[in-house]
CSV table of C-alpha atoms and ligand atoms in Angstrom, one decimal:
chain,number,residue,atom,x,y,z
C,1157,GLY,CA,-75.2,-12.7,-129.0
C,1158,LYS,CA,-76.6,-12.0,-125.9
C,1159,SER,CA,-74.4,-8.8,-126.5
C,1160,GLY,CA,-73.8,-9.5,-121.6
C,1161,TYR,CA,-76.7,-10.7,-120.6
C,1162,ASP,CA,-76.9,-14.0,-119.6
C,1163,HIS,CA,-80.1,-14.2,-121.4
C,1164,TYR,CA,-81.8,-13.3,-125.2
C,1165,MET,CA,-85.0,-13.2,-123.3
C,1166,LEU,CA,-83.6,-10.8,-120.6
C,1167,LYS,CA,-81.7,-8.8,-123.7
C,1168,GLU,CA,-84.9,-8.4,-125.4
C,1169,ILE,CA,-87.1,-7.4,-122.3
C,1170,ASN,CA,-84.1,-4.2,-122.0
C,1171,GLU,CA,-84.7,-3.5,-126.5
C,1172,GLN,CA,-88.1,-2.8,-125.8
C,1173,PRO,CA,-87.4,1.5,-125.6
C,1174,HIS,CA,-85.1,1.0,-128.6
C,1175,ALA,CA,-88.4,-2.0,-130.7
C,1176,LEU,CA,-90.4,0.7,-130.1
C,1177,ARG,CA,-88.6,3.9,-131.3
C,1178,GLU,CA,-88.7,1.7,-134.7
C,1179,CYS,CA,-92.4,1.0,-134.7
C,1180,LEU,CA,-93.0,4.7,-134.2
C,1181,ARG,CA,-91.1,5.8,-137.2
C,1182,GLY,CA,-92.1,8.2,-139.7
C,1183,ARG,CA,-95.5,7.5,-138.6
C,1184,PRO,CA,-97.1,10.0,-136.3
C,1185,ARG,CA,-97.6,13.1,-137.9
C,1186,GLU,CA,-97.1,16.1,-135.3
C,1187,LEU,CA,-98.2,18.9,-137.8
C,1188,ASP,CA,-101.5,17.6,-137.9
C,1189,ALA,CA,-102.1,14.9,-135.4
C,1190,SER,CA,-102.4,11.7,-138.2
C,1191,ILE,CA,-101.3,8.8,-138.2
C,1192,GLU,CA,-99.5,7.6,-141.5
C,1193,ILE,CA,-98.9,3.8,-142.2
C,1194,ASP,CA,-96.3,3.9,-145.4
C,1195,GLU,CA,-97.5,0.3,-146.9
C,1196,LEU,CA,-101.1,0.6,-146.1
C,1197,GLU,CA,-101.9,2.9,-148.7
C,1198,GLY,CA,-105.1,2.8,-150.1
C,1199,LEU,CA,-106.4,0.6,-147.1
C,1200,GLU,CA,-110.5,2.3,-146.2
C,1201,ARG,CA,-111.8,2.7,-143.3
C,1202,PRO,CA,-113.4,-1.3,-142.2
C,1203,GLU,CA,-116.5,-1.8,-142.1
C,1204,ARG,CA,-115.4,-5.0,-139.3
C,1205,VAL,CA,-112.4,-6.6,-138.8
C,1206,HIS,CA,-111.7,-9.8,-137.0
C,1207,PHE,CA,-108.3,-10.3,-135.7
C,1208,VAL,CA,-106.5,-14.1,-135.9
C,1209,ALA,CA,-103.3,-14.8,-133.8
C,1210,CYS,CA,-102.0,-17.4,-131.0
C,1211,GLY,CA,-100.6,-16.9,-128.3
C,1212,THR,CA,-99.6,-13.8,-127.1
C,1213,SER,CA,-99.8,-12.1,-130.3
C,1214,TYR,CA,-103.5,-13.9,-129.7
C,1215,HIS,CA,-103.0,-11.2,-126.8
C,1216,ALA,CA,-102.0,-8.1,-128.8
C,1217,ALA,CA,-104.8,-8.7,-130.9
C,1218,LEU,CA,-107.2,-8.7,-127.8
C,1219,TYR,CA,-105.7,-5.5,-126.7
C,1220,GLY,CA,-106.1,-3.9,-130.5
C,1221,ALA,CA,-109.5,-4.9,-131.1
C,1222,ARG,CA,-110.5,-2.7,-128.2
C,1223,LEU,CA,-109.2,0.0,-129.4
C,1224,PHE,CA,-110.8,-0.3,-133.2
C,1225,ARG,CA,-114.0,-0.4,-132.0
C,1226,GLU,CA,-113.6,2.2,-129.0
C,1227,GLN,CA,-113.6,3.4,-132.7
C,1228,GLY,CA,-117.0,3.1,-133.7
C,1229,ILE,CA,-115.6,0.1,-136.3
C,1230,GLN,CA,-117.5,-4.0,-135.4
C,1231,THR,CA,-114.3,-6.2,-134.3
C,1232,ASN,CA,-113.7,-10.0,-133.2
C,1233,THR,CA,-111.1,-11.3,-132.2
C,1234,PHE,CA,-110.3,-15.1,-133.0
C,1235,LEU,CA,-107.9,-17.9,-131.9
C,1236,ALA,CA,-106.5,-18.1,-135.6
C,1237,SER,CA,-107.2,-22.4,-134.1
C,1238,GLU,CA,-110.8,-21.6,-134.1
C,1239,TYR,CA,-111.6,-18.8,-136.3
C,1240,ASP,CA,-114.3,-20.5,-138.9
C,1241,VAL,CA,-115.4,-18.1,-142.2
C,1242,ASP,CA,-118.1,-20.8,-142.4
C,1243,ALA,CA,-119.7,-20.1,-139.2
C,1244,ILE,CA,-118.9,-16.4,-139.1
C,1245,PRO,CA,-120.1,-13.7,-141.0
C,1246,VAL,CA,-116.8,-13.2,-143.1
C,1247,ASP,CA,-117.3,-10.6,-146.8
C,1248,GLU,CA,-115.4,-8.2,-148.7
C,1249,GLY,CA,-116.2,-6.0,-145.9
C,1250,THR,CA,-114.8,-7.5,-143.5
C,1251,LEU,CA,-111.1,-7.2,-142.6
C,1252,VAL,CA,-109.1,-9.6,-141.3
C,1253,VAL,CA,-106.0,-8.6,-139.5
C,1254,GLY,CA,-103.6,-11.7,-138.6
C,1255,VAL,CA,-101.4,-10.0,-136.0
C,1256,THR,CA,-98.3,-13.1,-136.1
C,1257,GLN,CA,-94.4,-12.1,-135.0
C,1258,SER,CA,-93.1,-14.5,-137.0
C,1259,GLY,CA,-95.4,-14.5,-140.1
C,1260,GLU,CA,-94.8,-18.4,-139.9
C,1261,THR,CA,-97.8,-19.8,-137.3
C,1262,ALA,CA,-99.9,-22.9,-139.0
C,1263,ASP,CA,-102.9,-22.2,-137.5
C,1264,THR,CA,-102.8,-18.6,-137.8
C,1265,LEU,CA,-101.4,-18.4,-141.4
C,1266,GLY,CA,-105.1,-21.2,-142.2
C,1267,ALA,CA,-107.3,-18.5,-140.4
C,1268,LEU,CA,-106.0,-15.8,-143.6
C,1269,ARG,CA,-106.3,-18.8,-146.2
C,1270,ALA,CA,-110.2,-18.9,-145.6
C,1271,ALA,CA,-110.2,-15.5,-144.8
C,1272,ASN,CA,-108.6,-15.1,-148.4
C,1273,ARG,CA,-110.6,-17.5,-150.2
C,1274,ILE,CA,-114.2,-16.1,-148.8
C,1275,GLY,CA,-113.0,-12.7,-150.7
C,1276,ALA,CA,-112.1,-10.4,-146.8
C,1277,GLU,CA,-109.6,-7.9,-147.5
C,1278,THR,CA,-106.3,-9.6,-145.4
C,1279,LEU,CA,-103.6,-7.5,-143.5
C,1280,SER,CA,-101.5,-8.8,-141.2
C,1281,VAL,CA,-99.0,-7.9,-138.5
C,1282,THR,CA,-95.3,-9.3,-138.4
C,1283,ASN,CA,-92.1,-8.8,-138.1
C,1284,VAL,CA,-90.3,-10.6,-140.1
C,1285,VAL,CA,-90.1,-9.0,-143.3
C,1286,GLY,CA,-91.3,-11.7,-146.6
C,1287,CYS,CA,-92.7,-13.9,-144.0
C,1288,SER,CA,-95.0,-16.4,-145.3
C,1289,ALA,CA,-98.2,-14.1,-143.7
C,1290,ALA,CA,-96.9,-10.4,-145.5
C,1291,ARG,CA,-96.5,-12.9,-148.8
C,1292,GLU,CA,-100.3,-14.5,-148.9
C,1293,THR,CA,-102.1,-11.1,-146.9
C,1294,ASP,CA,-103.1,-8.4,-149.2
C,1295,TYR,CA,-101.7,-5.9,-146.9
C,1296,VAL,CA,-99.0,-5.8,-144.0
C,1297,MET,CA,-97.5,-3.3,-141.4
C,1298,TYR,CA,-94.3,-4.7,-140.0
C,1299,ILE,CA,-94.0,-3.9,-135.8
C,1300,ARG,CA,-90.3,-3.5,-136.8
C,1301,ALA,CA,-89.4,-4.7,-133.3
C,1302,GLY,CA,-86.1,-6.5,-134.7
C,1303,PRO,CA,-85.4,-10.1,-134.3
C,1304,GLU,CA,-86.4,-12.1,-130.9
C,1305,ILE,CA,-84.1,-15.0,-130.0
C,1306,GLY,CA,-86.0,-16.1,-126.7
C,1307,VAL,CA,-88.7,-18.8,-127.2
C,1308,ALA,CA,-91.5,-16.4,-124.8
C,1309,ALA,CA,-92.2,-13.3,-126.3
C,1310,THR,CA,-90.9,-9.7,-124.8
C,1311,LYS,CA,-90.5,-7.7,-127.3
C,1312,THR,CA,-92.6,-8.4,-130.2
C,1313,PHE,CA,-95.7,-7.7,-128.1
C,1314,ALA,CA,-94.7,-4.3,-127.1
C,1315,SER,CA,-94.3,-3.7,-131.1
C,1316,GLN,CA,-97.4,-5.3,-131.4
C,1317,GLN,CA,-99.6,-3.5,-129.3
C,1318,VAL,CA,-98.0,0.0,-129.8
C,1319,ALA,CA,-98.1,-1.2,-134.0
C,1320,LEU,CA,-102.6,-1.6,-133.3
C,1321,ALA,CA,-102.1,1.2,-131.6
C,1322,MET,CA,-101.4,3.5,-134.3
C,1323,LEU,CA,-103.5,0.9,-137.3
C,1324,SER,CA,-106.4,1.7,-135.3
C,1325,ARG,CA,-105.9,5.5,-135.4
C,1326,ALA,CA,-105.1,5.0,-139.2
C,1327,LEU,CA,-107.8,3.7,-140.4
C,1328,THR,CA,-110.3,5.8,-138.5
C,1329,GLY,CA,-108.8,8.9,-139.1
C,1330,ALA,CA,-109.0,10.0,-135.6
C,1331,CYS,CA,-106.2,10.9,-133.3
C,1332,SER,CA,-105.2,13.6,-131.3
C,1333,SER,CA,-102.4,14.7,-130.8
C,1334,ALA,CA,-102.4,13.7,-126.6
C,1335,PHE,CA,-102.6,10.7,-128.3
C,1336,ILE,CA,-99.3,11.0,-130.9
C,1337,LYS,CA,-97.4,13.4,-128.0
C,1338,ALA,CA,-98.0,10.2,-125.3
C,1339,LEU,CA,-97.2,6.9,-127.5
C,1340,ARG,CA,-93.5,9.3,-128.5
C,1341,ALA,CA,-93.3,8.9,-124.8
C,1342,LEU,CA,-93.3,5.4,-124.6
C,1343,PRO,CA,-90.0,4.5,-125.4
C,1344,ASP,CA,-88.5,6.4,-122.2
C,1345,GLN,CA,-90.8,5.7,-119.7
C,1346,VAL,CA,-90.0,2.4,-121.0
C,1347,GLN,CA,-86.2,3.4,-119.7
C,1348,SER,CA,-87.6,4.5,-116.9
C,1349,ILE,CA,-88.8,1.3,-116.0
C,1350,LEU,CA,-86.0,-1.1,-116.8
C,1351,ASP,CA,-83.6,2.1,-114.9
C,1352,THR,CA,-86.0,2.0,-112.0
C,1353,SER,CA,-87.7,-2.1,-111.3
C,1354,GLN,CA,-88.1,-3.0,-108.1
C,1355,ALA,CA,-89.3,-6.4,-110.3
C,1356,ALA,CA,-86.0,-8.5,-109.2
C,1357,THR,CA,-87.5,-8.0,-104.8
C,1358,VAL,CA,-90.8,-9.0,-105.7
C,1359,ALA,CA,-89.8,-12.6,-107.2
C,1360,ASP,CA,-87.9,-13.0,-104.5
C,1361,GLU,CA,-90.9,-12.9,-102.6
C,1362,TYR,CA,-92.9,-15.2,-104.3
C,1363,VAL,CA,-90.6,-17.2,-105.9
C,1364,ASP,CA,-92.2,-19.8,-103.6
C,1365,ALA,CA,-95.3,-19.1,-104.2
C,1366,ASP,CA,-98.0,-22.1,-105.1
C,1367,ALA,CA,-99.6,-20.0,-108.5
C,1368,TYR,CA,-99.4,-17.0,-109.6
C,1369,PHE,CA,-102.9,-15.1,-109.9
C,1370,PHE,CA,-102.9,-11.5,-112.9
C,1371,ILE,CA,-105.8,-9.7,-112.4
C,1372,GLY,CA,-107.5,-6.5,-114.8
C,1373,ARG,CA,-110.4,-4.8,-116.4
C,1374,GLY,CA,-111.1,-3.3,-119.4
C,1375,TYR,CA,-107.4,-2.2,-122.1
C,1376,ASN,CA,-105.6,-4.8,-118.7
C,1377,ALA,CA,-107.3,-8.1,-119.4
C,1378,PRO,CA,-105.0,-9.1,-121.9
C,1379,VAL,CA,-101.8,-8.0,-120.2
C,1380,ALA,CA,-103.6,-9.7,-117.5
C,1381,LEU,CA,-103.6,-13.2,-119.9
C,1382,GLU,CA,-100.7,-11.6,-120.5
C,1383,GLY,CA,-98.4,-12.5,-117.6
C,1384,ALA,CA,-99.9,-15.3,-116.5
C,1385,LEU,CA,-98.6,-16.6,-120.5
C,1386,LYS,CA,-95.2,-15.6,-119.4
C,1387,MET,CA,-95.4,-16.6,-115.4
C,1388,LYS,CA,-96.2,-20.2,-116.6
C,1389,GLU,CA,-93.9,-20.2,-120.2
C,1390,ILE,CA,-90.6,-20.0,-118.9
C,1391,THR,CA,-91.1,-20.4,-114.9
C,1392,TYR,CA,-93.7,-23.8,-115.4
C,1393,LYS,CA,-95.3,-22.9,-113.0
C,1394,HIS,CA,-99.2,-22.2,-112.2
C,1395,ALA,CA,-100.7,-19.0,-112.7
C,1396,GLU,CA,-104.1,-17.3,-114.5
C,1397,GLY,CA,-104.7,-14.2,-115.9
C,1398,PHE,CA,-108.2,-12.8,-115.5
C,1399,PRO,CA,-111.1,-10.0,-116.7
C,1400,ALA,CA,-110.4,-8.7,-112.5
C,1401,GLY,CA,-114.8,-9.4,-112.6
C,1402,GLU,CA,-114.8,-12.8,-113.4
C,1403,LEU,CA,-112.8,-13.7,-110.0
C,1404,LYS,CA,-115.3,-14.2,-107.6
C,1405,HIS,CA,-116.8,-16.3,-110.1
C,1406,GLY,CA,-114.8,-18.8,-109.9
C,1407,PRO,CA,-111.2,-18.7,-109.8
C,1408,LEU,CA,-111.2,-17.5,-106.2
C,1409,ALA,CA,-111.9,-20.6,-104.9
C,1410,LEU,CA,-108.3,-21.1,-105.4
C,1411,VAL,CA,-107.1,-18.1,-103.9
C,1412,THR,CA,-105.0,-18.7,-100.3
C,1413,GLU,CA,-101.9,-16.1,-98.8
C,1414,ARG,CA,-99.5,-18.9,-101.3
C,1415,THR,CA,-101.1,-17.1,-104.0
C,1416,PRO,CA,-100.1,-14.2,-105.2
C,1417,VAL,CA,-101.5,-11.6,-107.5
C,1418,PHE,CA,-100.9,-9.3,-109.6
C,1419,SER,CA,-103.1,-6.3,-110.3
C,1420,MET,CA,-103.1,-3.9,-113.2
C,1421,LEU,CA,-104.6,-0.5,-110.9
C,1422,THR,CA,-103.9,2.0,-113.6
C,1423,GLY,CA,-106.0,5.6,-112.9
C,1424,ASP,CA,-108.8,4.8,-115.8
C,1425,SER,CA,-112.3,4.1,-115.2
C,1426,ASN,CA,-112.6,0.9,-113.5
C,1427,ALA,CA,-110.6,2.3,-110.9
C,1428,GLU,CA,-112.7,2.0,-108.4
C,1429,LYS,CA,-114.6,-1.7,-109.9
C,1430,MET,CA,-110.3,-2.9,-109.8
C,1431,LEU,CA,-109.8,-1.8,-106.2
C,1432,GLY,CA,-113.3,-4.4,-105.6
C,1433,ASN,CA,-112.2,-7.5,-107.1
C,1434,VAL,CA,-108.7,-6.2,-104.7
C,1435,ARG,CA,-110.1,-6.7,-101.7
C,1436,GLU,CA,-111.5,-9.8,-102.8
C,1437,VAL,CA,-108.5,-11.2,-102.8
C,1438,GLU,CA,-107.4,-9.5,-99.9
C,1439,SER,CA,-109.5,-10.6,-98.1
C,1440,ARG,CA,-108.3,-14.2,-98.7
C,1441,GLY,CA,-105.1,-13.2,-97.2
C,1442,ALA,CA,-103.2,-14.2,-101.5
C,1443,PRO,CA,-100.3,-10.6,-101.3
C,1444,ILE,CA,-101.2,-8.3,-103.5
C,1445,VAL,CA,-98.9,-7.0,-107.1
C,1446,ALA,CA,-100.0,-4.0,-107.8
C,1447,VAL,CA,-98.8,-2.1,-111.4
C,1448,THR,CA,-99.8,0.8,-110.8
C,1449,ASP,CA,-99.8,4.6,-111.9
C,1450,VAL,CA,-100.8,5.9,-109.0
C,1451,PRO,CA,-99.0,4.6,-106.0
C,1452,ALA,CA,-99.7,6.6,-103.0
C,1453,GLN,CA,-103.9,5.8,-104.4
C,1454,VAL,CA,-103.2,2.5,-104.3
C,1455,ALA,CA,-100.5,2.1,-101.7
C,1456,THR,CA,-102.7,0.6,-98.2
C,1457,HIS,CA,-104.0,-1.8,-100.8
C,1458,ALA,CA,-100.3,-3.5,-102.3
C,1459,ASP,CA,-97.9,-5.8,-100.6
C,1460,HIS,CA,-95.7,-4.6,-103.6
C,1461,VAL,CA,-96.1,-2.4,-105.7
C,1462,LEU,CA,-94.5,-2.4,-109.0
C,1463,GLU,CA,-94.7,1.3,-110.0
C,1464,ILE,CA,-95.5,2.9,-114.1
C,1465,PRO,CA,-95.0,6.6,-115.3
C,1466,ASN,CA,-98.0,8.4,-116.7
C,1467,THR,CA,-99.7,8.2,-119.2
C,1468,HIS,CA,-102.7,8.4,-121.9
C,1469,ARG,CA,-104.8,5.7,-121.1
C,1470,LEU,CA,-105.7,3.8,-124.0
C,1471,PHE,CA,-101.6,2.9,-122.7
C,1472,ALA,CA,-101.1,2.3,-119.6
C,1473,PRO,CA,-101.5,-1.9,-120.2
C,1474,ILE,CA,-98.3,-1.8,-122.8
C,1475,LEU,CA,-95.9,0.0,-119.2
C,1476,ALA,CA,-98.0,-2.2,-116.7
C,1477,ASN,CA,-96.4,-5.3,-118.6
C,1478,ILE,CA,-92.8,-4.4,-118.7
C,1479,GLN,CA,-92.8,-4.7,-115.6
C,1480,LEU,CA,-94.5,-8.3,-115.0
C,1481,GLN,CA,-92.2,-9.0,-117.8
C,1482,LEU,CA,-89.5,-8.6,-115.4
C,1483,VAL,CA,-91.1,-10.8,-112.6
C,1484,SER,CA,-91.4,-13.5,-115.1
C,1485,TYR,CA,-87.9,-13.7,-115.4
C,1486,TRP,CA,-87.1,-13.4,-112.4
C,1487,VAL,CA,-88.5,-15.8,-110.9
C,1488,ALA,CA,-87.6,-17.7,-113.9
C,1489,ASN,CA,-84.1,-16.8,-113.2
C,1490,GLN,CA,-84.4,-17.9,-109.1
C,1491,LEU,CA,-86.2,-21.9,-109.9
C,1492,GLY,CA,-82.7,-22.0,-112.9
C,1493,ARG,CA,-84.9,-22.1,-115.7
C,1494,SER,CA,-83.7,-23.6,-119.2
C,1495,ILE,CA,-85.3,-19.4,-119.9
C,1496,ASP,CA,-84.5,-18.7,-123.4
C,1497,LYS,CA,-85.9,-22.5,-124.7
C,1498,PRO,CA,-89.0,-23.8,-122.4
C,1499,ARG,CA,-89.6,-27.4,-122.4
C,1500,ASN,CA,-91.7,-28.5,-124.9
C,1501,LEU,CA,-92.3,-25.4,-126.4
C,1502,ALA,CA,-90.9,-23.7,-130.1
C,1503,LYS,CA,-90.7,-19.8,-131.1
C,1504,SER,CA,-92.1,-20.6,-134.2
C,1505,VAL,CA,-95.5,-23.0,-134.5
C,1506,THR,CA,-95.7,-24.7,-137.5
C,1507,VAL,CA,-97.8,-27.6,-137.2
C,1508,GLU,CA,-101.7,-27.2,-136.8
T,2938,F6R,C1,-95.8,-16.7,-126.7
T,2938,F6R,C2,-94.8,-17.6,-127.6
T,2938,F6R,C3,-96.3,-17.9,-128.7
T,2938,F6R,C4,-96.1,-17.4,-129.6
T,2938,F6R,C5,-97.1,-17.4,-130.8
T,2938,F6R,C6,-97.5,-17.1,-131.9
T,2938,F6R,O1,-94.8,-15.8,-125.4
T,2938,F6R,O2,-94.3,-16.6,-128.0
T,2938,F6R,O3,-98.0,-18.1,-127.1
T,2938,F6R,O4,-97.6,-15.6,-129.8
T,2938,F6R,O5,-96.5,-18.5,-131.0
T,2938,F6R,O6,-96.7,-16.8,-132.4
T,2938,F6R,P1,-97.0,-15.7,-133.7
T,2938,F6R,O7,-96.6,-14.2,-133.8
T,2938,F6R,O8,-95.3,-16.4,-135.1
T,2938,F6R,O9,-98.2,-15.9,-134.6
């Protein structure tokens, strides 16, 4: 059941602290600052990584791919439906990672099968024990989020991000105690967001907007895409997500005083450039909602602040996304949408 929540989506958003604890269980090793993923024993540092995924899982893969690249591994991310092993160099040195909550998405299974045929090593990162992806790949890592009933992926996205962050360290051996400490803190930090979020107030304020924009740079860019996808799916309203630098190359033309812009302003190295992009939309009169771990520094640029706790620079996007999930949920709720079963959508898409 929904345990007293109006929707599975809200229940699942609230289950995230537990889901993340499960994902972490037994994997980070404080003693030697390493990450061990038992089910991946024997899998070595790959020369190249290709991520293949769809929808929300693709956004998690974009986030994960950056972590791998930072570890010096040549990494690309593909929408599974566009993965073409005849056109893209894939060989035995390539690890092809399918990120798929259900493990039954036809596009992703198709990409993994093609990779298998060509002799690449394959790995699925999935939530469902014994799913097709798990059965058909050389290796499987479980995200352990528990069943997700709402069609919109929420807790599984956070768990995918954490799983991929761990995977990037497990396969490269490069970890630190700061990284592990920050990972361990995430479940409580997510809980504190759930306990204090002002997302419902922000949703009330902007429920009548024409469209919603989401912008972020670097590790936050995939979360901007995910924020927009979630908004579209469950509210049926126009939403766009961009790496913030792209705004001025076209989409800025759509920005008016009726398009709130959710801006991921976390205290990382891109803060200056992000503020520049925020000024671009501010000067068109757009309301700014800052999702930030440095509220004092951004308050003058924002109409609303959705605060997240301070964390490792790599994990701020995981926390920022929780606020975006809540905003979409509360907008959809205000609009009386069919939140757990949006029109035209199915939980797992088994056709190509
Ligand atoms: C969005 C959503 C979809 C799925 C996509 C892939 O909320 O749920 O975009 O993420 O269909 O599904 P999986 O991860 O099961 O392969």
